[in-house]
PDB file of C-alpha atoms in Angstrom:
ATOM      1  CA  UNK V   1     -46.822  88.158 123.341  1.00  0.00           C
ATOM      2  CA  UNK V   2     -48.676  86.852 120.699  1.00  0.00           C
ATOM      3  CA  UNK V   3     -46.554  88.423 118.038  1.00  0.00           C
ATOM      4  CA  UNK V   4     -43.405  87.119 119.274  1.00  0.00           C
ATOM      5  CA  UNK V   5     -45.164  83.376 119.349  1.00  0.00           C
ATOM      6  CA  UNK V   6     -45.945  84.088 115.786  1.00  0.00           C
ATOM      7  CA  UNK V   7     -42.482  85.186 115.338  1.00  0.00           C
ATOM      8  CA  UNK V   8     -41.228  82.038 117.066  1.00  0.00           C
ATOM      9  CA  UNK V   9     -43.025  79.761 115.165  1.00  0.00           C
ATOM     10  CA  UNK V  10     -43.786  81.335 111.834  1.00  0.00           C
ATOM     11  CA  UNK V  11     -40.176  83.076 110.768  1.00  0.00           C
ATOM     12  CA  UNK V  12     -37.419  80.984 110.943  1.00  0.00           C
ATOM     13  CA  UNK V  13     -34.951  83.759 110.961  1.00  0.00           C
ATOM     14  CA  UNK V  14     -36.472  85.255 113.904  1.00  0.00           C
ATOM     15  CA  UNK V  15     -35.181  82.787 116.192  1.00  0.00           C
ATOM     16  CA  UNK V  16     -31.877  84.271 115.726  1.00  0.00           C
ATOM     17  CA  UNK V  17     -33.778  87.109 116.561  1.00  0.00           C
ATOM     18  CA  UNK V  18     -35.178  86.450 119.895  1.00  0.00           C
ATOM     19  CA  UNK V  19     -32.013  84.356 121.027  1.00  0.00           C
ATOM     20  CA  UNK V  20     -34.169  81.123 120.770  1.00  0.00           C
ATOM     21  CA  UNK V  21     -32.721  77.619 118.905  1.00  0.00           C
ATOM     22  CA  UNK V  22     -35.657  75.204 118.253  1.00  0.00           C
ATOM     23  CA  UNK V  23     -34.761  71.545 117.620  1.00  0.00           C
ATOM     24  CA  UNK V  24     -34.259  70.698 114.075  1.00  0.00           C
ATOM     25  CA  UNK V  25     -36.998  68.303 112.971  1.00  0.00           C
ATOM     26  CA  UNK V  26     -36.052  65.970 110.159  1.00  0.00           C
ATOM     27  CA  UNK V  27     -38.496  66.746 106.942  1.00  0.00           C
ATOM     28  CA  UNK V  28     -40.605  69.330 108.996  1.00  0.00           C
ATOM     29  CA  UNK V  29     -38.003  72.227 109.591  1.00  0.00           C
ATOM     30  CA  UNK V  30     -36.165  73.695 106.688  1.00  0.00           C
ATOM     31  CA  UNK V  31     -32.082  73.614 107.248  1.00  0.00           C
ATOM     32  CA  UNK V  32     -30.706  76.874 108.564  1.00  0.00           C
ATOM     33  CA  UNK V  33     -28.819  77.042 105.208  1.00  0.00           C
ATOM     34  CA  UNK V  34     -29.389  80.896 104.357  1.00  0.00           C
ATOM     35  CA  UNK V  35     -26.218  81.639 104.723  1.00  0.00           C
ATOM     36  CA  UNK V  36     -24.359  78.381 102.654  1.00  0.00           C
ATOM     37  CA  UNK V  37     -26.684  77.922 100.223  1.00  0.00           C
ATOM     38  CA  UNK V  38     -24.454  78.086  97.304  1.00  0.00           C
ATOM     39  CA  UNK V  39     -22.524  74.942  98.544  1.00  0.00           C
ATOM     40  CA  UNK V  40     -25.919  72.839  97.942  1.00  0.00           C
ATOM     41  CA  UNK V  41     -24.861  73.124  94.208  1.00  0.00           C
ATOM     42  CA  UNK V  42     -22.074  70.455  95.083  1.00  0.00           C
ATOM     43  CA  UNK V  43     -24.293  67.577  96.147  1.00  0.00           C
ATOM     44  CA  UNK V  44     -27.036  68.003  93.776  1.00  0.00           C
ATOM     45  CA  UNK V  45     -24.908  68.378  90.700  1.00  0.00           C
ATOM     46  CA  UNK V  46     -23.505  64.782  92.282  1.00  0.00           C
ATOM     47  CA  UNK V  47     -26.637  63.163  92.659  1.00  0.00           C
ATOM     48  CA  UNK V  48     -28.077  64.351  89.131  1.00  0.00           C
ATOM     49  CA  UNK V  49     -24.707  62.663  87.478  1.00  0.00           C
ATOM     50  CA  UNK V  50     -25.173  59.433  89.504  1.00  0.00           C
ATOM     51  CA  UNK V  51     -28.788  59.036  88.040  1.00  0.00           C
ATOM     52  CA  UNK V  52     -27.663  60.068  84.708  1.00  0.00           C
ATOM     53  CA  UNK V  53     -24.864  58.222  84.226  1.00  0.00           C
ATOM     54  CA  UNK V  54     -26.496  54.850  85.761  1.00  0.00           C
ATOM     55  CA  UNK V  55     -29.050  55.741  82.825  1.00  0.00           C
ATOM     56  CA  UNK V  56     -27.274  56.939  79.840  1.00  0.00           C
ATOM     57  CA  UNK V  57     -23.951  54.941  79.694  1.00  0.00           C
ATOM     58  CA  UNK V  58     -23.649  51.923  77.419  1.00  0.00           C
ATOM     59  CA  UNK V  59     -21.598  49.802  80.015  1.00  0.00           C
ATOM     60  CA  UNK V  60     -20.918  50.353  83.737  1.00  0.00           C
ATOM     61  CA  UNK V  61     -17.470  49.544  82.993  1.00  0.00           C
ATOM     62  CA  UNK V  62     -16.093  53.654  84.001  1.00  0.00           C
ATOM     63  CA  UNK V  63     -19.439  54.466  85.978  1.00  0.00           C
ATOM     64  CA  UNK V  64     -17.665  56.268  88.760  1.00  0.00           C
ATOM     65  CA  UNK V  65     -14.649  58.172  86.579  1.00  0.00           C
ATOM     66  CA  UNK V  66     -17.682  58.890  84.713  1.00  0.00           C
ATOM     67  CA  UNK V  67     -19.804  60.409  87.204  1.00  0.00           C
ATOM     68  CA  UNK V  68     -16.631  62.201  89.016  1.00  0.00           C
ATOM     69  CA  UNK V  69     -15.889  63.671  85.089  1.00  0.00           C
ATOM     70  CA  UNK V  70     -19.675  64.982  84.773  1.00  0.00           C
ATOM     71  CA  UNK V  71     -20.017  66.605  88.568  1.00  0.00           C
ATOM     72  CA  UNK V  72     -16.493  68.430  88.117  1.00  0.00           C
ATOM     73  CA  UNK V  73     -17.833  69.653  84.124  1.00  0.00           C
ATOM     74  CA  UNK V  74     -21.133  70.931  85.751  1.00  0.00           C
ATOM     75  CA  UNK V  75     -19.193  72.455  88.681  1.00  0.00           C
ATOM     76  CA  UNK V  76     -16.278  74.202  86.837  1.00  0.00           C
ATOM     77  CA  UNK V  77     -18.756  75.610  84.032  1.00  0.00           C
ATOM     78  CA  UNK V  78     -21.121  76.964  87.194  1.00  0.00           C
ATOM     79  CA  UNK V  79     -18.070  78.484  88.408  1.00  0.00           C
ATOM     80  CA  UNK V  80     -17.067  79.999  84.816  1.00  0.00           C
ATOM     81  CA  UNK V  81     -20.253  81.668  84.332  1.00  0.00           C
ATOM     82  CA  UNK V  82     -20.515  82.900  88.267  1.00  0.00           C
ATOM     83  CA  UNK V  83     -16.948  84.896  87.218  1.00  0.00           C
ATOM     84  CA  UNK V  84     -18.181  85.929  83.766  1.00  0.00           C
ATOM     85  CA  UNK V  85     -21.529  87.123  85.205  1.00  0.00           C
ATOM     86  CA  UNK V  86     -19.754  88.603  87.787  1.00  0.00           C
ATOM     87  CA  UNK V  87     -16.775  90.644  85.205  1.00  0.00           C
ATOM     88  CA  UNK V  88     -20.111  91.834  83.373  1.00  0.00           C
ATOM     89  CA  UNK V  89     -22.192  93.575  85.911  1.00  0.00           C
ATOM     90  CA  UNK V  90     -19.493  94.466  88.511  1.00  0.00           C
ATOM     91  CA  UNK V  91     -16.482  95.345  85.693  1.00  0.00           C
ATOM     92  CA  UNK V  92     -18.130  95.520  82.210  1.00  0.00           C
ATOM     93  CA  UNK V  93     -21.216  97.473  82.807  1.00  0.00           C
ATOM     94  CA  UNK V  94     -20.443 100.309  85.040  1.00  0.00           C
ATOM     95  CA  UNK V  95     -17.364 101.312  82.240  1.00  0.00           C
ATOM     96  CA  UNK V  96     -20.558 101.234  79.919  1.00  0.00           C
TER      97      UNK V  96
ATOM     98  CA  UNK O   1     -15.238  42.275  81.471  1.00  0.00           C
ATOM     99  CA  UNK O   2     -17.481  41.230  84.123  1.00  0.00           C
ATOM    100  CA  UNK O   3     -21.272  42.305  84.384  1.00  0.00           C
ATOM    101  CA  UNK O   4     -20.860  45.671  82.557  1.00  0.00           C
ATOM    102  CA  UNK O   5     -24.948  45.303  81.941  1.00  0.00           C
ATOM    103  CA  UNK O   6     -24.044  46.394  78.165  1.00  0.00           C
ATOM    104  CA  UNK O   7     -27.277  47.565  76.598  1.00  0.00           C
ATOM    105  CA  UNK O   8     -28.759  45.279  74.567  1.00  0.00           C
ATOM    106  CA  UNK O   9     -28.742  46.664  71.115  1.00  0.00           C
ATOM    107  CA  UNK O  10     -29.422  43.899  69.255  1.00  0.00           C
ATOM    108  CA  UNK O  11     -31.724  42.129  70.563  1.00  0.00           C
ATOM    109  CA  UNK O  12     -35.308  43.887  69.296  1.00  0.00           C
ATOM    110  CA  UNK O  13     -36.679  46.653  72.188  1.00  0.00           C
ATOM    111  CA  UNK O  14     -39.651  45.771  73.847  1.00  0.00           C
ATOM    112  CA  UNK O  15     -42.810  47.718  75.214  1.00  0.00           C
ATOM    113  CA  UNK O  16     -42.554  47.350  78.656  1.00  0.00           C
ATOM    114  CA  UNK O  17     -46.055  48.904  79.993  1.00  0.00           C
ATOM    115  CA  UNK O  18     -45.543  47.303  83.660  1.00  0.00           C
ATOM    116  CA  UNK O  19     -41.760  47.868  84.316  1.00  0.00           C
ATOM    117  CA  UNK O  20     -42.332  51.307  83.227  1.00  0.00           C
ATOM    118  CA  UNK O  21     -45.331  51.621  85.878  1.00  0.00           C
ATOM    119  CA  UNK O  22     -42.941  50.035  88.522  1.00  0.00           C
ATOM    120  CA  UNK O  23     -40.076  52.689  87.410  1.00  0.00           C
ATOM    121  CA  UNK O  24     -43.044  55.541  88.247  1.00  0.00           C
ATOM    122  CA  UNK O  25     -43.954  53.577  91.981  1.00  0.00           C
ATOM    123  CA  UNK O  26     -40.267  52.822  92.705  1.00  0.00           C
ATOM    124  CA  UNK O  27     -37.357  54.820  91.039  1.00  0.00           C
ATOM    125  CA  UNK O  28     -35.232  51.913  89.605  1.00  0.00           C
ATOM    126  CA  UNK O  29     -37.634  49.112  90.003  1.00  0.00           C
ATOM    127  CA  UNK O  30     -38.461  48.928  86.062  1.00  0.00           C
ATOM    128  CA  UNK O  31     -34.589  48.564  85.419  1.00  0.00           C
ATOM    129  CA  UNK O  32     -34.524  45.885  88.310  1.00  0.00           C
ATOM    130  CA  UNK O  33     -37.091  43.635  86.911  1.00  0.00           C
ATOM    131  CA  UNK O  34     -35.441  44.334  82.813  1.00  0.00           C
ATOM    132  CA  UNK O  35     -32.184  42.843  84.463  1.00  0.00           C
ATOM    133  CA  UNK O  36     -30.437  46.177  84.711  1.00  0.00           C
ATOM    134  CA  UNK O  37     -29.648  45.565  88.515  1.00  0.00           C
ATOM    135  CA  UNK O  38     -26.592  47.400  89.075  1.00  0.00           C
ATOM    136  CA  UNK O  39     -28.365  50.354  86.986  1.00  0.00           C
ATOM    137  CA  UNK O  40     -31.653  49.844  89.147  1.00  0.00           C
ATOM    138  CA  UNK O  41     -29.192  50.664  92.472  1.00  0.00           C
ATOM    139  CA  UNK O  42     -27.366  53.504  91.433  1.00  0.00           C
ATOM    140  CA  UNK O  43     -30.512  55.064  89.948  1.00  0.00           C
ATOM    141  CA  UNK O  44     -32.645  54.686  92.549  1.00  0.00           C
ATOM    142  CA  UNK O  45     -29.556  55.978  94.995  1.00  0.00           C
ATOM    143  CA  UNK O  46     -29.227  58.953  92.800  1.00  0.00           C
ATOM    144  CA  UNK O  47     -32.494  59.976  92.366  1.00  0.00           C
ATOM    145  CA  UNK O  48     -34.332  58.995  96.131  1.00  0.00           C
ATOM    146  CA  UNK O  49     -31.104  60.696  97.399  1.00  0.00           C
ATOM    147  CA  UNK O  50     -31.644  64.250  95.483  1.00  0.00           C
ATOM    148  CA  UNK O  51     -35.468  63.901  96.617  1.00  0.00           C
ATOM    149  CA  UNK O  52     -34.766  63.173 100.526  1.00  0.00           C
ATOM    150  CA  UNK O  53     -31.606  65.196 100.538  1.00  0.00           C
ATOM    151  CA  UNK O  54     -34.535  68.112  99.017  1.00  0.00           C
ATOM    152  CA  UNK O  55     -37.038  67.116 101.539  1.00  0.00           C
ATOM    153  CA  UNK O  56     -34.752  67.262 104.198  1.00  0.00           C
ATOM    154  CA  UNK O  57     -33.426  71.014 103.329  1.00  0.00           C
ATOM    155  CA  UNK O  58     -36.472  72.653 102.943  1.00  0.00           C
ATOM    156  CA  UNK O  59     -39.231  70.730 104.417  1.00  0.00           C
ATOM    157  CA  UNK O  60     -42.138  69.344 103.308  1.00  0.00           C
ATOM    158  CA  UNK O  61     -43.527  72.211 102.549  1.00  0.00           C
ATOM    159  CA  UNK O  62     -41.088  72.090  99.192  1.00  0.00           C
ATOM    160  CA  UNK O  63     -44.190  70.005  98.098  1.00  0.00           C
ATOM    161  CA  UNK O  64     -46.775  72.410  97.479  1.00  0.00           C
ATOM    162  CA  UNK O  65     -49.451  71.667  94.805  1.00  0.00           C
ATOM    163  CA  UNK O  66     -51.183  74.941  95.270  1.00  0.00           C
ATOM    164  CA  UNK O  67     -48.325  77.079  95.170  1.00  0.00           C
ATOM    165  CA  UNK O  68     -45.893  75.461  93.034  1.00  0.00           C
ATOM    166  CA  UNK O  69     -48.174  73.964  91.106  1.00  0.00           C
ATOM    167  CA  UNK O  70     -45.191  73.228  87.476  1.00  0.00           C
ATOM    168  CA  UNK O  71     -42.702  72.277  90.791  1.00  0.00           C
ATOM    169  CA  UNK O  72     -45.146  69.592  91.901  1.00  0.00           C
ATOM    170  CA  UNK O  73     -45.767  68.157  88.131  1.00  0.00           C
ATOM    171  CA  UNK O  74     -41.783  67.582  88.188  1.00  0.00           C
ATOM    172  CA  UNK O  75     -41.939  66.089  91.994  1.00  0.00           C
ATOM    173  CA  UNK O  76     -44.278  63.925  90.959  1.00  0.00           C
ATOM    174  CA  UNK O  77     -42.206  61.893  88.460  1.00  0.00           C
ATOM    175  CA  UNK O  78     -40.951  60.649  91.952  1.00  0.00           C
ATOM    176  CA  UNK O  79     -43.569  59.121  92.353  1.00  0.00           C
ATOM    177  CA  UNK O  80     -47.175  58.849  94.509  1.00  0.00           C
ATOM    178  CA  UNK O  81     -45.325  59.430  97.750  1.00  0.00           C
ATOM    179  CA  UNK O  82     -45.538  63.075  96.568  1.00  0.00           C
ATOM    180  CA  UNK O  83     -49.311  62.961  96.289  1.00  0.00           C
ATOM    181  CA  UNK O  84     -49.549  61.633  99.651  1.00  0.00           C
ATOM    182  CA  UNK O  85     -46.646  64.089 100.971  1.00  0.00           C
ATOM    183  CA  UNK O  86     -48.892  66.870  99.321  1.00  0.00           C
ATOM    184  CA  UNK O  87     -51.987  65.327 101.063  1.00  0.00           C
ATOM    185  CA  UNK O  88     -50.365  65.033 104.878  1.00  0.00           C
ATOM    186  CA  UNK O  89     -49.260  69.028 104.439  1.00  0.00           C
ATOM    187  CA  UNK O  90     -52.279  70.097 103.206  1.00  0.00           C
ATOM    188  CA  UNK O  91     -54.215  68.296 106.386  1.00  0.00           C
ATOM    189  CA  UNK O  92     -51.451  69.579 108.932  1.00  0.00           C
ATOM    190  CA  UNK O  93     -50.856  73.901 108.041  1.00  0.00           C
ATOM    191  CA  UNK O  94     -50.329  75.902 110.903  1.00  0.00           C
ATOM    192  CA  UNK O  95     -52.860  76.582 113.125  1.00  0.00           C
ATOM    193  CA  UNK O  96     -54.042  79.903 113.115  1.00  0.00           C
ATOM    194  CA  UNK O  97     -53.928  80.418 116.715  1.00  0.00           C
ATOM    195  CA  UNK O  98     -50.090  80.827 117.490  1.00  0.00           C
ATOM    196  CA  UNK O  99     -50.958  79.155 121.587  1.00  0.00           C
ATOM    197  CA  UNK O 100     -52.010  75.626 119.507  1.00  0.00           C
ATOM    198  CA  UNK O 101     -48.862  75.479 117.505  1.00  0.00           C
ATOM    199  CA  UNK O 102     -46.917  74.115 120.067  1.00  0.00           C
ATOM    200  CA  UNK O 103     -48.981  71.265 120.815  1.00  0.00           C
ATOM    201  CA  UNK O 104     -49.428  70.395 117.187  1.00  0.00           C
ATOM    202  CA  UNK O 105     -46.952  68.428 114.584  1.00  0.00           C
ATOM    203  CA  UNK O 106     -46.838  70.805 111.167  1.00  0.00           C
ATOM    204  CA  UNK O 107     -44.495  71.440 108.817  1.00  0.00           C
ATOM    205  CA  UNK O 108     -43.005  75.115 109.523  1.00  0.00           C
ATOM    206  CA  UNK O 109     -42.695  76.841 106.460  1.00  0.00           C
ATOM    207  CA  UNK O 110     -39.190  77.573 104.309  1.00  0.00           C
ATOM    208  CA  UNK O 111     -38.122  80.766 102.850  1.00  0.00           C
ATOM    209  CA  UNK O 112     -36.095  81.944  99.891  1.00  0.00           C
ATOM    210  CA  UNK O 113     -33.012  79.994  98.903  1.00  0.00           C
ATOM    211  CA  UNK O 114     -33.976  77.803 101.294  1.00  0.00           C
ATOM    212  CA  UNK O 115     -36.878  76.574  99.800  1.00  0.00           C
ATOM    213  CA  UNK O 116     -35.326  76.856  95.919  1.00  0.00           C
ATOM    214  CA  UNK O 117     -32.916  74.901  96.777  1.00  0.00           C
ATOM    215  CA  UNK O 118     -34.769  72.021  98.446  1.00  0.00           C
ATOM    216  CA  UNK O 119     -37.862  72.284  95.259  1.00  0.00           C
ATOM    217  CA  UNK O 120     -34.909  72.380  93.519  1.00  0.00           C
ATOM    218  CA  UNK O 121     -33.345  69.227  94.364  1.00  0.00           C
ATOM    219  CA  UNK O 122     -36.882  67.087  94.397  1.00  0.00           C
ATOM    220  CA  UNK O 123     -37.925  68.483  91.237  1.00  0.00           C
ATOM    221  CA  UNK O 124     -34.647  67.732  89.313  1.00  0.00           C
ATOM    222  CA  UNK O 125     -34.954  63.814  90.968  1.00  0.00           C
ATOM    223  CA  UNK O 126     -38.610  63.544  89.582  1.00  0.00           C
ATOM    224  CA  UNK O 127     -37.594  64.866  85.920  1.00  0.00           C
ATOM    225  CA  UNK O 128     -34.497  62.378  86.324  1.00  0.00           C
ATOM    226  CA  UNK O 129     -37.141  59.601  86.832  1.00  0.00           C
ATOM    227  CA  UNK O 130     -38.772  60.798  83.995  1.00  0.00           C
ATOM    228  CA  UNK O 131     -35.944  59.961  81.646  1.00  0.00           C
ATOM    229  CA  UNK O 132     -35.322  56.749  83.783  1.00  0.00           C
ATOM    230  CA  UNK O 133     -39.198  56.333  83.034  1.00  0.00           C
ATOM    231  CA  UNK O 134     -38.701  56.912  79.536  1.00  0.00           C
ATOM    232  CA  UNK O 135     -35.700  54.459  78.840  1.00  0.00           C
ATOM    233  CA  UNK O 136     -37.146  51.513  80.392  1.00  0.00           C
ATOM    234  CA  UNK O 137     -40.715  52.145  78.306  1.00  0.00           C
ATOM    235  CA  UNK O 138     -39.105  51.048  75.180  1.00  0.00           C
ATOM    236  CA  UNK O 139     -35.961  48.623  76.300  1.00  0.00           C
ATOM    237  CA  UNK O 140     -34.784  44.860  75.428  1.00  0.00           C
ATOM    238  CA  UNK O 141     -33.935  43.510  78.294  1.00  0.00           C
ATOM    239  CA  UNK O 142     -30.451  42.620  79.475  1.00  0.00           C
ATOM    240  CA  UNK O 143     -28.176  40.917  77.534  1.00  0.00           C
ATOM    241  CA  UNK O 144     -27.518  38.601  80.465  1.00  0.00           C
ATOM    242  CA  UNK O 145     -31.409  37.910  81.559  1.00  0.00           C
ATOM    243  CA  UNK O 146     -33.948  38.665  83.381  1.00  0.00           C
ATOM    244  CA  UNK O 147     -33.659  38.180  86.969  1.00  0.00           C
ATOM    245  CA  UNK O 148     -30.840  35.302  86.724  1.00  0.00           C
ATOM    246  CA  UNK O 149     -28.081  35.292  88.854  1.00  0.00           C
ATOM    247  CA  UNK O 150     -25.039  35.057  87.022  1.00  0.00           C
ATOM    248  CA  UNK O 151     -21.432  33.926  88.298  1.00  0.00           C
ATOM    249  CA  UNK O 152     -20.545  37.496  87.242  1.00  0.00           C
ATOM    250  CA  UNK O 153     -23.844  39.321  88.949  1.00  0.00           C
ATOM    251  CA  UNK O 154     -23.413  37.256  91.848  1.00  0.00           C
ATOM    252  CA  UNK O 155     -20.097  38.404  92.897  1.00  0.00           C
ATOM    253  CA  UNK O 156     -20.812  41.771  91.995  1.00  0.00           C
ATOM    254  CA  UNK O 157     -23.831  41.274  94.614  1.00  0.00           C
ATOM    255  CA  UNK O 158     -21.495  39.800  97.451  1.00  0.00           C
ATOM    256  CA  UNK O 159     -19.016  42.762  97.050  1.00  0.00           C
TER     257      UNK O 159
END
């Protein structure tokens, strides 16, 4: 009993485990994000070109084509290097 | 065009020791009081957002001075609500006895990506309030005041 309390309340993934669904608390409980945490990349890549931008550009004038222009750069070479890593170790390397 | 807050390169930069203490306690209050206003909002949207959108994925346990000890130097750029989010989670672990956990408010911990992803996210918004830190240490103020209301500011503010 007591190691399926500790289980409970200890391992997040073994609620999925033992069938149980705690409440989500806000700040307390990590997001059940295991399996879509790649999509994260999207929002933070936003948020670091809204804080950049605000700092870094002379004039406001373009802020948002700006920001939109840095997220989809940062997001497009992410995605370049995920298919060049992946071409390397999955195509490259075993031919080596 | 209206209210583009052009930095001020002419006029001679400034040390600005208390805006740049108020950029630390408030991301985008040492832009606010330079005059950068519409600056001071989007940086302190960009930056709170990454570091509640961080908190809020992984947990306060993504602030962890004892075990991410170069992760906490970067969270703290944030500023001192780290210290005091460091301080709460420190005074409320687990307790050891599985039977008390359920009558007891602590932060359950985060695992793998989980966790990355969320130090991830608050440490990037503290080293972005680093640079925001940074620029507003050595800044003229803007070209259109300090704290005065232009036509041009004030219907930026109404929209």
């Amino acid at each position: 009993m007591i190691v399926m309390m500790n289980l409970l309340f200890m391992n997040p993934s073994a609620h999925h485990f033992a069938g149980v669904s705690l409440a989500y608390r806000p700040f307390l409980d990590p997001i059940d994000a295991h399996s879509w945490w790649l999509f994260l990349s999207l929002p933070l890549v936003f948020g670091i070109a809204v804080a950049y931008k605000a700092i870094r550009l002379p004039t406001l004038t373009h802020y948002w084509r700006q920001v939109f222009k840095m997220t989809t750069q940062v997001m497009a070479a992410l995605i370049l290097m995920c298919v060049a890593l992946y071409v390397l170790v999955e195509v490259a390397v075993p031919y080596m | 065009m209206a209210n583009e807050e052009r930095y001020h390169h002419d006029a001679e930069p400034r040390l600005n020791p208390v805006a740049t203490v108020l950029a630390w306690l408030v991301p985008g209050l040492g832009h606010w009081i330079l005059g950068y206003r519409r600056r001071a909002k989007y940086i302190a949207a960009g930056i709170l957002g990454l570091y509640l959108a961080g908190l809020l994925i992984g947990g306060v346990n993504i602030i962890n001075r004892t075990d991410g000890f170069w992760w906490y130097c970067g969270q703290v750029c944030v500023g001192p609500e780290t210290i005091v989010i460091n301080y709460w989670r420190e005074h409320h672990l687990p307790p050891d006895d599985p039977k008390d956990q359920t009558n007891y408010t602590y932060a359950r911990p985060s695992y793998a990506k989980v966790n990355e992803v969320g130090t991830l996210y608050a440490t990037l918004a503290g080293l972005l309030n680093l640079i925001a830190i940074l620029d507003v240490l050595y800044k003229a103020p803007c070209a259109e005041g300090v704290g005065r209301r232009t036509p041009s500011r004030r219907r930026e503010d109404s929209a």
